[in-house]
GROMACS .gro file of C-alpha atoms in nm:
model
  314
    1MET     CA    1  -0.002  -0.003   0.001
    2ALA     CA    2   0.139   0.341  -0.101
    3PRO     CA    3   0.174   0.580   0.185
    4THR     CA    4  -0.060   0.879   0.201
    5THR     CA    5   0.133   1.193   0.141
    6ASP     CA    6   0.075   1.547   0.259
    7GLU     CA    7  -0.038   1.637  -0.091
    8THR     CA    8  -0.328   1.395  -0.076
    9LYS     CA    9  -0.432   1.441   0.290
   10THR     CA   10  -0.509   1.776   0.448
   11PHE     CA   11  -0.453   1.857   0.814
   12ALA     CA   12  -0.622   2.120   1.029
   13PRO     CA   13  -0.380   2.400   1.124
   14PHE     CA   14  -0.264   2.395   1.484
   15ARG     CA   15  -0.471   2.597   1.724
   16PRO     CA   16  -0.352   2.656   2.073
   17ALA     CA   17  -0.555   2.488   2.346
   18ALA     CA   18  -0.591   2.814   2.530
   19ALA     CA   19  -0.761   2.977   2.238
   20ILE     CA   20  -1.008   2.681   2.229
   21LEU     CA   21  -1.072   2.718   2.600
   22ARG     CA   22  -1.134   3.094   2.572
   23GLN     CA   23  -1.386   3.026   2.296
   24GLN     CA   24  -1.552   2.777   2.519
   25LEU     CA   25  -1.567   3.034   2.812
   26ALA     CA   26  -1.701   3.302   2.586
   27ASP     CA   27  -2.009   3.091   2.496
   28PRO     CA   28  -2.282   3.252   2.726
   29ASP     CA   29  -2.470   2.914   2.741
   30SER     CA   30  -2.178   2.683   2.821
   31LEU     CA   31  -2.073   2.517   3.137
   32LEU     CA   32  -1.742   2.331   3.113
   33VAL     CA   33  -1.777   2.003   3.309
   34CYS     CA   34  -1.425   1.870   3.351
   35PRO     CA   35  -1.347   1.525   3.500
   36GLY     CA   36  -1.025   1.508   3.695
   37VAL     CA   37  -0.758   1.281   3.532
   38PHE     CA   38  -0.417   1.205   3.669
   39ASP     CA   39  -0.232   1.010   3.385
   40GLY     CA   40  -0.257   0.926   3.024
   41PHE     CA   41  -0.486   0.621   3.078
   42THR     CA   42  -0.750   0.810   3.280
   43ALA     CA   43  -0.727   1.095   3.026
   44ARG     CA   44  -0.783   0.843   2.739
   45ILE     CA   45  -1.089   0.713   2.915
   46ALA     CA   46  -1.227   1.065   2.958
   47LEU     CA   47  -1.165   1.144   2.604
   48ASP     CA   48  -1.332   0.827   2.489
   49ALA     CA   49  -1.640   0.935   2.695
   50GLY     CA   50  -1.661   1.251   2.495
   51PHE     CA   51  -1.553   1.530   2.736
   52ASP     CA   52  -1.438   1.842   2.558
   53THR     CA   53  -1.228   1.982   2.847
   54LEU     CA   54  -1.012   1.792   3.095
   55TYR     CA   55  -0.870   1.884   3.436
   56MET     CA   56  -0.528   1.751   3.552
   57THR     CA   57  -0.541   1.720   3.933
   58GLY     CA   58  -0.235   1.799   4.136
   59ALA     CA   59  -0.347   1.556   4.411
   60GLY     CA   60  -0.380   1.278   4.144
   61THR     CA   61  -0.035   1.366   4.003
   62ALA     CA   62   0.123   1.345   4.349
   63ALA     CA   63  -0.048   1.016   4.401
   64SER     CA   64   0.014   0.854   4.070
   65VAL     CA   65   0.358   0.994   3.988
   66LEU     CA   66   0.514   0.976   4.339
   67GLY     CA   67   0.271   0.782   4.558
   68GLN     CA   68   0.257   1.071   4.786
   69PRO     CA   69  -0.004   1.301   4.941
   70ASP     CA   70  -0.099   1.650   4.805
   71LEU     CA   71   0.151   1.844   5.019
   72ALA     CA   72   0.362   2.034   4.766
   73ILE     CA   73   0.593   1.745   4.718
   74VAL     CA   74   0.545   1.744   4.332
   75SER     CA   75   0.802   1.953   4.154
   76LEU     CA   76   0.733   2.185   3.859
   77PRO     CA   77   0.901   1.951   3.598
   78GLU     CA   78   0.690   1.662   3.731
   79MET     CA   79   0.357   1.855   3.734
   80ALA     CA   80   0.421   2.034   3.408
   81GLY     CA   81   0.537   1.713   3.234
   82ASN     CA   82   0.227   1.534   3.341
   83ALA     CA   83   0.000   1.815   3.221
   84GLY     CA   84   0.176   1.838   2.886
   85MET     CA   85   0.156   1.461   2.828
   86ILE     CA   86  -0.216   1.477   2.883
   87ALA     CA   87  -0.257   1.792   2.670
   88ALA     CA   88  -0.079   1.616   2.385
   89LEU     CA   89  -0.329   1.332   2.364
   90ASP     CA   90  -0.588   1.540   2.176
   91ARG     CA   91  -0.482   1.895   2.090
   92ASN     CA   92  -0.846   1.998   2.043
   93VAL     CA   93  -0.945   1.916   2.403
   94PRO     CA   94  -0.809   2.181   2.638
   95VAL     CA   95  -0.644   2.075   2.960
   96ILE     CA   96  -0.686   2.283   3.272
   97ALA     CA   97  -0.396   2.199   3.510
   98ASP     CA   98  -0.311   2.250   3.880
   99ALA     CA   99  -0.011   2.472   3.944
  100ASP     CA  100  -0.021   2.474   4.317
  101THR     CA  101   0.129   2.802   4.458
  102GLY     CA  102   0.336   2.861   4.146
  103PHE     CA  103   0.627   2.667   4.284
  104GLY     CA  104   0.806   2.959   4.456
  105SER     CA  105   0.903   3.306   4.396
  106SER     CA  106   0.776   3.538   4.109
  107LEU     CA  107   1.048   3.388   3.891
  108ALA     CA  108   0.936   3.040   3.956
  109VAL     CA  109   0.582   3.142   3.875
  110ALA     CA  110   0.699   3.293   3.545
  111ARG     CA  111   0.896   2.974   3.464
  112ALA     CA  112   0.592   2.764   3.537
  113VAL     CA  113   0.364   2.970   3.318
  114LYS     CA  114   0.610   2.958   3.026
  115LEU     CA  115   0.658   2.586   3.065
  116TYR     CA  116   0.283   2.501   3.085
  117SER     CA  117   0.234   2.734   2.783
  118GLN     CA  118   0.503   2.561   2.578
  119LEU     CA  119   0.342   2.225   2.650
  120ASN     CA  120   0.004   2.357   2.518
  121VAL     CA  121  -0.176   2.346   2.854
  122ALA     CA  122  -0.482   2.563   2.817
  123ALA     CA  123  -0.514   2.692   3.167
  124MET     CA  124  -0.337   2.672   3.514
  125HIS     CA  125  -0.466   2.780   3.860
  126ILE     CA  126  -0.243   2.941   4.119
  127GLU     CA  127  -0.348   2.962   4.480
  128ASP     CA  128  -0.269   3.185   4.782
  129GLN     CA  129  -0.151   2.920   5.021
  130ALA     CA  130   0.202   2.923   5.171
  131PHE     CA  131   0.448   2.726   4.970
  132ILE     CA  132   0.407   2.409   5.180
  133LYS     CA  133   0.040   2.379   5.086
  134ARG     CA  134  -0.232   2.132   5.166
  135CYS     CA  135  -0.518   2.003   4.965
  136GLY     CA  136  -0.798   2.269   4.956
  137HIS     CA  137  -1.035   2.043   5.153
  138LEU     CA  138  -0.806   1.990   5.446
  139ARG     CA  139  -0.809   2.214   5.754
  140ASN     CA  140  -0.548   2.457   5.891
  141LYS     CA  141  -0.417   2.586   5.558
  142ALA     CA  142  -0.164   2.876   5.590
  143LEU     CA  143  -0.207   3.179   5.351
  144VAL     CA  144   0.045   3.421   5.208
  145SER     CA  145  -0.044   3.792   5.235
  146LEU     CA  146  -0.257   3.950   4.973
  147ASP     CA  147   0.044   4.135   4.848
  148GLU     CA  148   0.245   3.819   4.797
  149TYR     CA  149  -0.053   3.648   4.627
  150LEU     CA  150  -0.083   3.941   4.380
  151VAL     CA  151   0.288   3.916   4.303
  152ARG     CA  152   0.223   3.549   4.184
  153ILE     CA  153  -0.078   3.660   3.969
  154ARG     CA  154   0.115   3.963   3.817
  155ALA     CA  155   0.414   3.735   3.750
  156ALA     CA  156   0.188   3.489   3.572
  157ASP     CA  157   0.027   3.761   3.361
  158ARG     CA  158   0.362   3.914   3.273
  159ALA     CA  159   0.521   3.578   3.183
  160ARG     CA  160   0.232   3.471   2.950
  161LYS     CA  161   0.269   3.810   2.761
  162GLU     CA  162   0.647   3.763   2.738
  163CYS     CA  163   0.602   3.419   2.589
  164GLY     CA  164   0.328   3.522   2.343
  165ARG     CA  165   0.094   3.243   2.466
  166ASP     CA  166  -0.245   3.329   2.595
  167ILE     CA  167  -0.276   3.063   2.867
  168VAL     CA  168  -0.583   3.122   3.089
  169ILE     CA  169  -0.488   3.220   3.440
  170ILE     CA  170  -0.713   3.095   3.709
  171ALA     CA  171  -0.683   3.263   4.054
  172ARG     CA  172  -0.759   3.027   4.343
  173THR     CA  173  -0.803   3.134   4.693
  174ASP     CA  174  -0.817   2.899   4.998
  175SER     CA  175  -0.899   3.189   5.237
  176LEU     CA  176  -1.267   3.110   5.313
  177GLN     CA  177  -1.180   2.921   5.630
  178SER     CA  178  -0.965   3.202   5.774
  179LEU     CA  179  -1.099   3.523   5.611
  180GLY     CA  180  -1.465   3.435   5.553
  181LEU     CA  181  -1.670   3.473   5.228
  182ASP     CA  182  -1.617   3.851   5.198
  183GLY     CA  183  -1.244   3.834   5.253
  184ALA     CA  184  -1.208   3.556   4.996
  185ILE     CA  185  -1.416   3.748   4.738
  186ARG     CA  186  -1.191   4.056   4.795
  187ARG     CA  187  -0.880   3.846   4.727
  188LEU     CA  188  -1.029   3.708   4.399
  189LYS     CA  189  -1.141   4.055   4.277
  190ALA     CA  190  -0.782   4.179   4.353
  191ALA     CA  191  -0.634   3.886   4.164
  192HIS     CA  192  -0.866   3.954   3.863
  193SER     CA  193  -0.744   4.319   3.860
  194ALA     CA  194  -0.391   4.180   3.869
  195GLY     CA  195  -0.441   3.982   3.548
  196ALA     CA  196  -0.631   3.656   3.632
  197ASP     CA  197  -0.912   3.544   3.400
  198VAL     CA  198  -1.111   3.311   3.612
  199ALA     CA  199  -1.196   3.313   3.990
  200PHE     CA  200  -1.177   2.985   4.194
  201LEU     CA  201  -1.305   3.005   4.550
  202GLU     CA  202  -1.203   2.675   4.704
  203GLY     CA  203  -1.398   2.500   4.983
  204LEU     CA  204  -1.738   2.656   4.956
  205LEU     CA  205  -1.959   2.515   5.233
  206THR     CA  206  -2.308   2.549   5.121
  207LYS     CA  207  -2.524   2.594   4.802
  208GLU     CA  208  -2.615   2.934   4.938
  209GLN     CA  209  -2.240   3.031   4.963
  210CYS     CA  210  -2.184   2.905   4.609
  211GLN     CA  211  -2.467   3.127   4.478
  212GLU     CA  212  -2.344   3.425   4.678
  213ALA     CA  213  -1.991   3.393   4.556
  214VAL     CA  214  -2.090   3.382   4.195
  215GLN     CA  215  -2.312   3.686   4.222
  216ALA     CA  216  -2.055   3.892   4.415
  217LEU     CA  217  -1.783   3.803   4.166
  218ALA     CA  218  -1.984   3.872   3.843
  219PRO     CA  219  -1.894   3.918   3.572
  220ILE     CA  220  -1.568   3.729   3.638
  221PRO     CA  221  -1.605   3.372   3.526
  222CYS     CA  222  -1.616   3.146   3.824
  223LEU     CA  223  -1.494   2.781   3.872
  224LEU     CA  224  -1.668   2.536   4.116
  225ASN     CA  225  -1.467   2.241   4.255
  226ILE     CA  226  -1.655   1.929   4.364
  227VAL     CA  227  -1.425   1.699   4.576
  228GLY     CA  228  -1.566   1.365   4.676
  229GLY     CA  229  -1.556   1.350   5.061
  230GLY     CA  230  -1.475   1.713   5.076
  231VAL     CA  231  -1.662   2.014   5.218
  232THR     CA  232  -1.840   2.154   4.911
  233PRO     CA  233  -2.191   2.020   4.825
  234ALA     CA  234  -2.201   1.807   4.527
  235LEU     CA  235  -2.393   2.024   4.281
  236ASP     CA  236  -2.480   1.877   3.949
  237ALA     CA  237  -2.409   2.034   3.625
  238ALA     CA  238  -2.757   2.185   3.589
  239GLU     CA  239  -2.746   2.341   3.927
  240ALA     CA  240  -2.392   2.485   3.878
  241LYS     CA  241  -2.499   2.630   3.541
  242ALA     CA  242  -2.818   2.783   3.686
  243MET     CA  243  -2.609   2.950   3.956
  244GLY     CA  244  -2.381   3.108   3.690
  245PHE     CA  245  -2.055   2.896   3.717
  246LYS     CA  246  -1.856   2.857   3.391
  247ILE     CA  247  -1.636   2.568   3.493
  248LEU     CA  248  -1.725   2.266   3.700
  249LEU     CA  249  -1.438   2.039   3.825
  250TRP     CA  250  -1.468   1.685   3.956
  251PRO     CA  251  -1.089   1.660   4.038
  252ILE     CA  252  -1.070   1.327   4.211
  253LEU     CA  253  -1.326   1.135   4.014
  254SER     CA  254  -1.062   0.911   3.846
  255LEU     CA  255  -0.874   0.878   4.178
  256THR     CA  256  -1.188   0.776   4.359
  257TYR     CA  257  -1.296   0.501   4.116
  258THR     CA  258  -0.938   0.378   4.071
  259TYR     CA  259  -0.912   0.346   4.449
  260VAL     CA  260  -1.235   0.162   4.493
  261SER     CA  261  -1.205  -0.077   4.187
  262VAL     CA  262  -0.837  -0.166   4.226
  263LYS     CA  263  -0.857  -0.202   4.602
  264LYS     CA  264  -1.135  -0.446   4.565
  265ALA     CA  265  -0.957  -0.643   4.287
  266MET     CA  266  -0.630  -0.657   4.487
  267ARG     CA  267  -0.813  -0.789   4.794
  268GLU     CA  268  -0.985  -1.050   4.579
  269LEU     CA  269  -0.660  -1.172   4.429
  270LYS     CA  270  -0.484  -1.184   4.766
  271GLU     CA  271  -0.763  -1.359   4.947
  272LYS     CA  272  -0.895  -1.594   4.670
  273GLY     CA  273  -0.578  -1.640   4.451
  274TRP     CA  274  -0.768  -1.507   4.147
  275SER     CA  275  -0.964  -1.209   4.025
  276GLU     CA  276  -1.326  -1.254   3.912
  277PRO     CA  277  -1.379  -1.132   3.552
  278LEU     CA  278  -1.604  -0.833   3.507
  279PRO     CA  279  -1.950  -0.889   3.353
  280GLY     CA  280  -1.931  -0.919   2.982
  281GLY     CA  281  -1.555  -0.940   2.998
  282GLU     CA  282  -1.523  -0.566   3.015
  283GLY     CA  283  -1.181  -0.424   3.087
  284GLY     CA  284  -0.981  -0.694   2.901
  285ILE     CA  285  -0.669  -0.622   2.717
  286LYS     CA  286  -0.853  -0.544   2.394
  287ASP     CA  287  -1.059  -0.267   2.563
  288ILE     CA  288  -0.750  -0.118   2.719
  289PHE     CA  289  -0.552  -0.111   2.396
  290GLU     CA  290  -0.843   0.034   2.204
  291VAL     CA  291  -0.917   0.314   2.444
  292CYS     CA  292  -0.539   0.395   2.425
  293GLY     CA  293  -0.569   0.442   2.056
  294ILE     CA  294  -0.427   0.130   1.894
  295GLU     CA  295  -0.654   0.161   1.596
  296GLU     CA  296  -0.542   0.525   1.538
  297ALA     CA  297  -0.175   0.405   1.571
  298ALA     CA  298  -0.227   0.126   1.313
  299ALA     CA  299  -0.389   0.368   1.070
  300PHE     CA  300  -0.105   0.616   1.105
  301ASP     CA  301   0.143   0.339   1.045
  302ARG     CA  302  -0.038   0.218   0.722
  303GLU     CA  303  -0.071   0.575   0.586
  304VAL     CA  304   0.302   0.636   0.600
  305GLY     CA  305   0.383   0.294   0.445
  306GLY     CA  306   0.481   0.118   0.759
  307SER     CA  307   0.408  -0.252   0.844
  308THR     CA  308   0.462  -0.257   1.214
  309LEU     CA  309   0.101  -0.355   1.279
  310ASP     CA  310   0.021  -0.567   0.972
  311GLY     CA  311  -0.173  -0.873   1.019
  312GLY     CA  312  -0.386  -0.733   1.303
  313PHE     CA  313  -0.330  -0.746   1.679
  314PHE     CA  314  -0.619  -0.918   1.842
   0.00000   0.00000   0.00000
């Protein structure tokens, strides 16, 4: 079979993921429902389900890459590398990624923004916790001053302008516990004035607080974070959209189901010496390879004249 050449097959021009995300956010009727993914496999499953925006969780990255809790242990190269790998799986599906506190000083924040941008990550959120941070749904979080927080946001805004990439900057505040709703809203408004595009008030406690926050921050686009077992009520997409949120994250969805399913299977294998097949044989090697793109890989190989996957593979 003769290989397909560029003269006989056209390709869509590259479009930065940030531009796609900005278009999604500009749609007045849209709510971006983003499942949390933590590696290439969970990202592939989310893409196969048809999601048009993904979220790379920092907690999931810490757990999957290092086997550690979400306590500022993951370095910038590890976090950005994971985000970039996920973003590369489908360039038309924007990835929003955790960037913790920005990984240090204003110079570290700038480096993070440029690295995430180069990897075609669509958006990153930067928070106002002290450098040794905690998951947003844990207690006793330490904050930096408002001035230090705004240095991070201004550094992010300046860095994206310098690198010519319009990555979306999401300002996250974890100040609700210590400063109250009014204080948290003041921080987010100041961050927006400093260059942030989206407001992320972490750890909202009630539906009433959710509604009040969106109204107080309008017209700034707002993000709602639903963490299983966390403090924020589990609003569904219809409720979040009705309140006026633009982005809805379920950050540990993949982590939760991985934990529950794998734990059950491991216990079964340990106790019984075998693992019971799932109904219908779901989850076999064929399913796994297919969701990871083996058909697309075979098509690519054929089109360039290769024979790596000739003869089939199942």
